[in-house]
Coordinates of C-alpha atoms and ligand atoms in Angstrom, one line a residue:
X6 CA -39.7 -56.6 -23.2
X7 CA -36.6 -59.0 -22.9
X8 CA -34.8 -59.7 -19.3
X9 CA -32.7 -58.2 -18.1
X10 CA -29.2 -60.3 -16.9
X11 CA -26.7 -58.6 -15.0
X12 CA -22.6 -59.4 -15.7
X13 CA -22.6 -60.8 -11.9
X14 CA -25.4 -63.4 -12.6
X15 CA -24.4 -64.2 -15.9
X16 CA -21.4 -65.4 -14.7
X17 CA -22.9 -67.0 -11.9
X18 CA -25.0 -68.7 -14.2
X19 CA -22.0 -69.9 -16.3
X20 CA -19.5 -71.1 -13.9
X21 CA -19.9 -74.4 -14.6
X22 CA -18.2 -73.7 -18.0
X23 CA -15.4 -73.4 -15.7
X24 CA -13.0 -76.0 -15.2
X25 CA -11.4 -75.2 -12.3
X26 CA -12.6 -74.6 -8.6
X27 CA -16.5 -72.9 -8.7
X28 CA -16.0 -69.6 -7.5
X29 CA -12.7 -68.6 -8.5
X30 CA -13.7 -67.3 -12.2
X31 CA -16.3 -65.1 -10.5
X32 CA -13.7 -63.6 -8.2
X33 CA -11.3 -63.2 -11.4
X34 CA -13.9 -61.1 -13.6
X35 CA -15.2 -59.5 -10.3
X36 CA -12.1 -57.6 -10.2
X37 CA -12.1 -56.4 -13.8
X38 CA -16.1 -55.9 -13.5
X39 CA -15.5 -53.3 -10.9
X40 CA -12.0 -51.6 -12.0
X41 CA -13.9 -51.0 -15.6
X42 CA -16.3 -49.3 -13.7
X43 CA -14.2 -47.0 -11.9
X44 CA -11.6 -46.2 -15.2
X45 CA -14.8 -45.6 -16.9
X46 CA -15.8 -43.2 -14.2
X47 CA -12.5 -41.3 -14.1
X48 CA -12.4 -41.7 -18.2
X49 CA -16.1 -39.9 -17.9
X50 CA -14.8 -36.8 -16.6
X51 CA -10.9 -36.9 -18.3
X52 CA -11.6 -33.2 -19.6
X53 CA -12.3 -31.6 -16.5
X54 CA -9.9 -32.9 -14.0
X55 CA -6.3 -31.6 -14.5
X56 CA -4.8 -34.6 -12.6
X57 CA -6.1 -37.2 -15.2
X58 CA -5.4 -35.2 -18.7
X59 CA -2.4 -35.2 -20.4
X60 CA 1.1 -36.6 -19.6
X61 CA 2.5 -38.5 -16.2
X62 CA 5.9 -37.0 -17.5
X63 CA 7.2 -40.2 -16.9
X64 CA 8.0 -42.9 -19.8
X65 CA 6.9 -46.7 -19.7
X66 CA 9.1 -49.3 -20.6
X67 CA 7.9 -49.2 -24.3
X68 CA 9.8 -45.8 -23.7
X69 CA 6.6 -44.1 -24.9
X70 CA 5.1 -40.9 -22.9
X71 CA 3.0 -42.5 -20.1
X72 CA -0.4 -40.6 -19.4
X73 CA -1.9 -40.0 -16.0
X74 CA -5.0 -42.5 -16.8
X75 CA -2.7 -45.0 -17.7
X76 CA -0.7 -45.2 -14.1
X77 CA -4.1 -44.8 -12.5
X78 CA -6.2 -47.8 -14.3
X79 CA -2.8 -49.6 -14.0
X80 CA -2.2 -48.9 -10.1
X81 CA -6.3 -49.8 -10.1
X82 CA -6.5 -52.9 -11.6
X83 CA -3.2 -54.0 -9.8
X84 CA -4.8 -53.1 -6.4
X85 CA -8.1 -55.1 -7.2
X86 CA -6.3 -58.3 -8.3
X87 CA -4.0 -58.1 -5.4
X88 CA -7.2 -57.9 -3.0
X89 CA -9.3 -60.7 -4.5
X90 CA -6.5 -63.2 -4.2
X91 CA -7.3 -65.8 -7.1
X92 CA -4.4 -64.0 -8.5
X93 CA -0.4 -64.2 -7.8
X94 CA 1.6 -62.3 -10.3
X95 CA 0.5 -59.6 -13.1
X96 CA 2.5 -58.7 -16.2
X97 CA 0.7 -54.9 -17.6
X98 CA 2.3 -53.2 -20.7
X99 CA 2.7 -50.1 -17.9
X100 CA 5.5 -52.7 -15.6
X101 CA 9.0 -53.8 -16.9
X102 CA 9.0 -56.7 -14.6
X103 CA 6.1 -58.8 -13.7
X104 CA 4.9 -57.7 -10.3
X105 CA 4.1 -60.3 -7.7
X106 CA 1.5 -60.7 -4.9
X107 CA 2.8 -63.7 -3.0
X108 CA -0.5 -65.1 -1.8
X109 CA -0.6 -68.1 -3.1
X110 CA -2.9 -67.1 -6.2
X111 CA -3.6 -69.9 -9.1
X112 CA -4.0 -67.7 -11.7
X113 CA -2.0 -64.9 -13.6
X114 CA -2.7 -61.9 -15.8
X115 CA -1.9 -59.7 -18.2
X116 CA -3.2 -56.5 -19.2
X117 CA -2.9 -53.2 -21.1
X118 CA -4.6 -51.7 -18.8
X119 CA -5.5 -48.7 -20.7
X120 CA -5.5 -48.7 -24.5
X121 CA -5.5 -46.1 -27.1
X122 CA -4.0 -43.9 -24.5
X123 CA -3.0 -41.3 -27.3
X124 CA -7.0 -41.1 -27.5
X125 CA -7.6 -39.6 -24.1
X126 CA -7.7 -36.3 -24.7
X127 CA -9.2 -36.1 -27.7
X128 CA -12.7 -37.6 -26.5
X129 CA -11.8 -40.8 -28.4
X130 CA -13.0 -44.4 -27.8
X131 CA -10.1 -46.0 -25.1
X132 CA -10.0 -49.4 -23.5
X133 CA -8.9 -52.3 -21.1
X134 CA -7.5 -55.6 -22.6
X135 CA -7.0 -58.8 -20.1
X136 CA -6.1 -62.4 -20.3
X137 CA -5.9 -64.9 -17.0
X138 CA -3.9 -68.3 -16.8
X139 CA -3.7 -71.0 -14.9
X140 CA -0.4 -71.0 -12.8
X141 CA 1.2 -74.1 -14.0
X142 CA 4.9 -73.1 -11.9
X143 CA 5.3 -74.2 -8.5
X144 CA 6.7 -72.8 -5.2
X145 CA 6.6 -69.2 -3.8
X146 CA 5.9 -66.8 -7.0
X147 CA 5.0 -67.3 -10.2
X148 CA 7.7 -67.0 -12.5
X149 CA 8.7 -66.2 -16.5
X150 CA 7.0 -69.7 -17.2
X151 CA 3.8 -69.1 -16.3
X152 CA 4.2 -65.7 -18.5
X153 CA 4.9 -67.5 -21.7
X154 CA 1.8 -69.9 -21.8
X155 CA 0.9 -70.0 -25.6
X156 CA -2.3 -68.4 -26.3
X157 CA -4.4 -71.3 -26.5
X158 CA -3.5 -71.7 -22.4
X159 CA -5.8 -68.7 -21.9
X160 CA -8.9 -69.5 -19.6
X161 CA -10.3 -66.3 -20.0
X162 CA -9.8 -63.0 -22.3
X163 CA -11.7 -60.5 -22.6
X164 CA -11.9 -56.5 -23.1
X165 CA -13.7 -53.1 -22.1
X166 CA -14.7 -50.3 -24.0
X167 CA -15.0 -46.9 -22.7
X168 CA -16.2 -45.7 -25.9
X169 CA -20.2 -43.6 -26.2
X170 CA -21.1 -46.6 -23.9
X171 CA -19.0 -48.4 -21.9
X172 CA -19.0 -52.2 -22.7
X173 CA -17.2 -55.4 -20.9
X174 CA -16.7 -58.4 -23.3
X175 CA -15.2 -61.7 -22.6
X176 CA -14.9 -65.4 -23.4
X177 CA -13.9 -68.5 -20.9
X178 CA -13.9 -70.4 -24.7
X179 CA -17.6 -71.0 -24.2
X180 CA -18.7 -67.5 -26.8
X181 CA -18.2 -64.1 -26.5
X182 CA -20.8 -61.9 -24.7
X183 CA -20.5 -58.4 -24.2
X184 CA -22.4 -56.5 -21.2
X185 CA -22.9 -52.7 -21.4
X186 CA -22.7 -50.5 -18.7
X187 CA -26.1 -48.9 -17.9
X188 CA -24.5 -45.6 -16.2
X189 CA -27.8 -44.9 -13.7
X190 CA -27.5 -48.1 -11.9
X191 CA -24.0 -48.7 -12.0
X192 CA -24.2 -52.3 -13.5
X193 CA -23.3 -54.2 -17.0
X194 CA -26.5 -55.5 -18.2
X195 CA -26.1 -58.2 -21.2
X196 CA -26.7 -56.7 -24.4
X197 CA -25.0 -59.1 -26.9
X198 CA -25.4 -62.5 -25.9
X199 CA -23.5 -65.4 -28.0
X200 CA -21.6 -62.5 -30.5
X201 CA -20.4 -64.0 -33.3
X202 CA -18.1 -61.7 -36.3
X203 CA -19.5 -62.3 -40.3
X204 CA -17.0 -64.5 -41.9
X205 CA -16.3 -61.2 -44.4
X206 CA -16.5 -58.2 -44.1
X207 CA -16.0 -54.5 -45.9
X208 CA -13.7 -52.7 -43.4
X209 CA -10.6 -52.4 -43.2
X210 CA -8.3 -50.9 -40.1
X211 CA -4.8 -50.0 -40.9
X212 CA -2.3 -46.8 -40.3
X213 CA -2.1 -46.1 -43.9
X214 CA 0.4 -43.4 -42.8
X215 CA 2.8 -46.6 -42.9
X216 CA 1.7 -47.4 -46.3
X217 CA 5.4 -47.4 -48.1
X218 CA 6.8 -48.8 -44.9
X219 CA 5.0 -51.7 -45.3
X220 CA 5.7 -55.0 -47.7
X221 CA 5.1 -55.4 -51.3
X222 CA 2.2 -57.9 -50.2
X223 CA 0.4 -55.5 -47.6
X224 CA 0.3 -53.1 -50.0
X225 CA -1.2 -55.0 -52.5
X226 CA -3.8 -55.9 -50.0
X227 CA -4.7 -53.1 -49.3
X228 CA -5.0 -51.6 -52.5
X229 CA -7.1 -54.8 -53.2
X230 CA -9.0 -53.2 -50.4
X231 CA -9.8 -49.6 -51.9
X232 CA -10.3 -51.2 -55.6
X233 CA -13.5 -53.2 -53.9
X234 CA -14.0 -49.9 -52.6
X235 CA -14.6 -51.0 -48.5
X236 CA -14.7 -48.3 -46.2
X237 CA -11.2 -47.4 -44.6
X238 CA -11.7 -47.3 -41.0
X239 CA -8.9 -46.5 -38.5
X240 CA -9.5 -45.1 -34.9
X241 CA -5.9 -45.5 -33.4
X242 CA -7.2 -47.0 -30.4
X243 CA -7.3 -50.8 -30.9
X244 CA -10.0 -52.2 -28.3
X245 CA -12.8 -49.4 -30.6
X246 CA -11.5 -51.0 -33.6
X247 CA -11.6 -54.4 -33.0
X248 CA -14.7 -54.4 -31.5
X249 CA -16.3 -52.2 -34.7
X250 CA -15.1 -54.9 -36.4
X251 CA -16.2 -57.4 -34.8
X252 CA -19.4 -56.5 -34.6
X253 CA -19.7 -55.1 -38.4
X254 CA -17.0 -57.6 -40.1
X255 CA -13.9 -56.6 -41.1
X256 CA -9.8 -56.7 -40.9
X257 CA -7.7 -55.0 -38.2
X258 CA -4.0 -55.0 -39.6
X259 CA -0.9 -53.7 -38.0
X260 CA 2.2 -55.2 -40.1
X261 CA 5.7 -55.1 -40.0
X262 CA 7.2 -52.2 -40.9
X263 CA 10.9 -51.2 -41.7
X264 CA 11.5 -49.6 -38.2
X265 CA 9.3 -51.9 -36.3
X266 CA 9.9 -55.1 -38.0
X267 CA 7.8 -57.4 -35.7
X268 CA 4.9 -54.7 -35.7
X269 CA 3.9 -52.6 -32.8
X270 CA 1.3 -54.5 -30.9
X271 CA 2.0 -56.6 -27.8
X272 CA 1.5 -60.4 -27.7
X273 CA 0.6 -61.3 -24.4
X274 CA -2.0 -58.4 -23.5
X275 CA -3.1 -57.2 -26.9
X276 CA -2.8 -59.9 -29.8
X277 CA -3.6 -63.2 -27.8
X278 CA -6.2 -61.8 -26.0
X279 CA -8.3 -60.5 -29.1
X280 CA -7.5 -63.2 -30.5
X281 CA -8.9 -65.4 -28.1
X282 CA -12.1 -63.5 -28.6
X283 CA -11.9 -63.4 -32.2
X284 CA -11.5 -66.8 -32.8
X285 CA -14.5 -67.5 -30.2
X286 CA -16.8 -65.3 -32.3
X287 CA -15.7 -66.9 -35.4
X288 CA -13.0 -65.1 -36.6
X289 CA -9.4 -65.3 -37.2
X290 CA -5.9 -63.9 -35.9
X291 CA -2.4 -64.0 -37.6
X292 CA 0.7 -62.5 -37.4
X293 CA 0.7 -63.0 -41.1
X294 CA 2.0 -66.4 -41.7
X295 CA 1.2 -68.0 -38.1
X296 CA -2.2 -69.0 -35.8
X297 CA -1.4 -66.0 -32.9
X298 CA -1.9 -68.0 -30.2
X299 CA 0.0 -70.6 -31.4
X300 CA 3.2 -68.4 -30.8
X301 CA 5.2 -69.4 -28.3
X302 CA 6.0 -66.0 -26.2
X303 CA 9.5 -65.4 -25.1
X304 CA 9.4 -62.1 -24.0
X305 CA 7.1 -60.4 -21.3
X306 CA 6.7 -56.9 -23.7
X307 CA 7.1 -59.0 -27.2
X308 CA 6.0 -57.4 -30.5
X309 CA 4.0 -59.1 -33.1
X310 CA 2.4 -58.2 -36.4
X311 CA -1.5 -58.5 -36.5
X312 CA -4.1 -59.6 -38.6
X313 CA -7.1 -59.9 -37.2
X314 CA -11.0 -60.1 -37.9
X315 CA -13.5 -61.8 -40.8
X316 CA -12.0 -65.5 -41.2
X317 CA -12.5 -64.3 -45.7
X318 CA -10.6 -61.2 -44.8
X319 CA -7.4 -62.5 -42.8
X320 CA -6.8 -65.6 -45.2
X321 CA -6.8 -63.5 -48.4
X322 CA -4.4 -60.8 -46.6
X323 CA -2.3 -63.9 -45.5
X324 CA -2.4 -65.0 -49.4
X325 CA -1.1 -61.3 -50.6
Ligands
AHG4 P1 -1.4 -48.2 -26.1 O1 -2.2 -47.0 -26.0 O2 -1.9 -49.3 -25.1 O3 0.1 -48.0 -26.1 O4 -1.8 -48.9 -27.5 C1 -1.8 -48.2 -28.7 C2 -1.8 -49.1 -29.8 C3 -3.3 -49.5 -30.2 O5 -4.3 -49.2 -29.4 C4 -3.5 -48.8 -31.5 O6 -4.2 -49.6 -32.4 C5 -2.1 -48.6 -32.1 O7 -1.3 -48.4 -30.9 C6 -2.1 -47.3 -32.9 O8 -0.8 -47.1 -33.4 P2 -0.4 -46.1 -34.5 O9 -0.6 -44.8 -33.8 O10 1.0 -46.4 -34.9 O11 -1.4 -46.3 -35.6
MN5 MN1 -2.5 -51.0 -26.3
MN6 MN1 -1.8 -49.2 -23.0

């Protein structure tokens, strides 16, 4: 029988990856170790309490319909980072403004802290998605700067799925390992050590109910797509896609289309992060034409188009 290795001494193991002070990284992922664990409990039992199904009745600065598990994983993961101190400032998909801790934290984040969110009450895979940086501002609080790091500034990324097990993945650019939760005990155990994604794949992920909203070139794509006959593969909740894909090989797509023209996804907690991980694991991420996290953010809530998965995949979808 193989060992078993907790998340906690895995990373204890592996802070020596880590650049900065020993210590802090464990602190970091502690937070997010035991927030997943309590949105996966409250996730668990979504269909029986009334005051975690269905709508907040409030809107998010997206100006989409917030749901109740979103302001509670959000107000969560908040209240863990603020306690653990490492970090000073967090910008999450469910705040307009980024929201400060003044404590003299080194590090930032941001997060969607629950994703898929239209999933919820259907029983469907949902998720966490979170990238840290290194404060580089100075003074009091952090401030936009520290915000619109590039991608390739991240010092960790990583995601969780509360899908028919709950799994924590993440990278410090050393691999991607993924720990799943083992619900008696309480604990992520590693389960996939070193992933890597196949360099192609025969999935593909896209809301084809955007089809004649999308490009000439995406279109050809994707009917390149159904003449090889892949399977078509689309759960609406982007965390369970990605990581299908991942695992299996395959393309995640969400383009431009004529309302949205710079896509739907968010940059800073949803596009750099993956593609953090993606690249890690082998794979690639583009907003069609550029590296993601070679972007240069301006906004906090920016938009970006995204492929993302199988390195064979992503260059011929760039190509159409
Ligand atoms: P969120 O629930 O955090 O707002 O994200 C929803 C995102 C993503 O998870 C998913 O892939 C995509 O929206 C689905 O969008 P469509 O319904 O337009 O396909
Ligand atoms: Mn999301
Ligand atoms: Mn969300």
């Amino acid at each position: 029988m193989a060992n078993i290795k907790t998340l906690a001494e895995f990373i204890t193991e592996r802070q020596h990856e880590f650049t900065y002070a020993t210590g802090e990284l464990t602190q970091l992922l502690t937070s997010f170790r035991l927030a997943g664990k309590m949105v996966n409990r409250e996730v668990n039992k979504a269909g029986l309490a009334e005051d975690i199904l269905g709508a907040q009745g409030s809107e998010n600065v997206q100006g989409e319909q917030q749901q109740k598990l979103d302001v509670y994983a959000n107000d969560l993961f908040i209240r863990l980072l603020r306690s653990q101190g490492e970090v000073c400032a967090v910008a999450s998909e469910e705040n307009e403004e980024i929201v400060h801790f003044n404590n003299g934290g080194k590090y930032v984040v941001t997060m969607d802290p629950l994703d898929g969110s239209s999933n919820i009450d259907v029983n469907v895979s949902i998720g966490t998605i979170f990238s840290i940086y290194r404060r580089i501002s100075e003074g009091e609080t952090a401030t936009m700067e520290d915000f619109m790091q590039s991608g390739t500034a991240q010092v960790a990324a990583g995601y969780i799925i509360y899908g028919s097990s709950t799994m924590l993945v993440y990278t410090t650019g050393h691999g991607v390992n993924g720990f799943t939760l083992d619900p008696s005990i309480g604990t992520f155990c590693l389960s996939h050590a070193n992933m890597t994604t196949p360099e192609e794949g025969n999935i593909y992920s896209v809301n084809e109910g955007n089809y004649f909203d999308f490009s000439e070139g995406v279109r050809n794509y994707i009917d390149d797509c159904k003449r090889q006959n892949m399977s078509g593969r689309y759960i609406g909740s982007l965390v369970a896609d990605f990581h299908r894909n991942l695992l299996k090989g395959g393309i995640y797509m969400y383009p431009a289309t004529k309302k949205s023209p710079n896509g739907k996804l968010r940059l800073l907690y949803e596009a750099n992060t993956l593609a953090m991980i993606v690249e890690q694991a082998g794979g690639m991420a583009t907003d069609g034409t550029t590296r993601i996290l070679d972007l240069k953010p301006t906004e906090l809530h920016q938009r970006c188009p995204l492929y993302i998965g199988s390195k064979g995949m992503v260059e011929k979808a760039m190509k159409s």
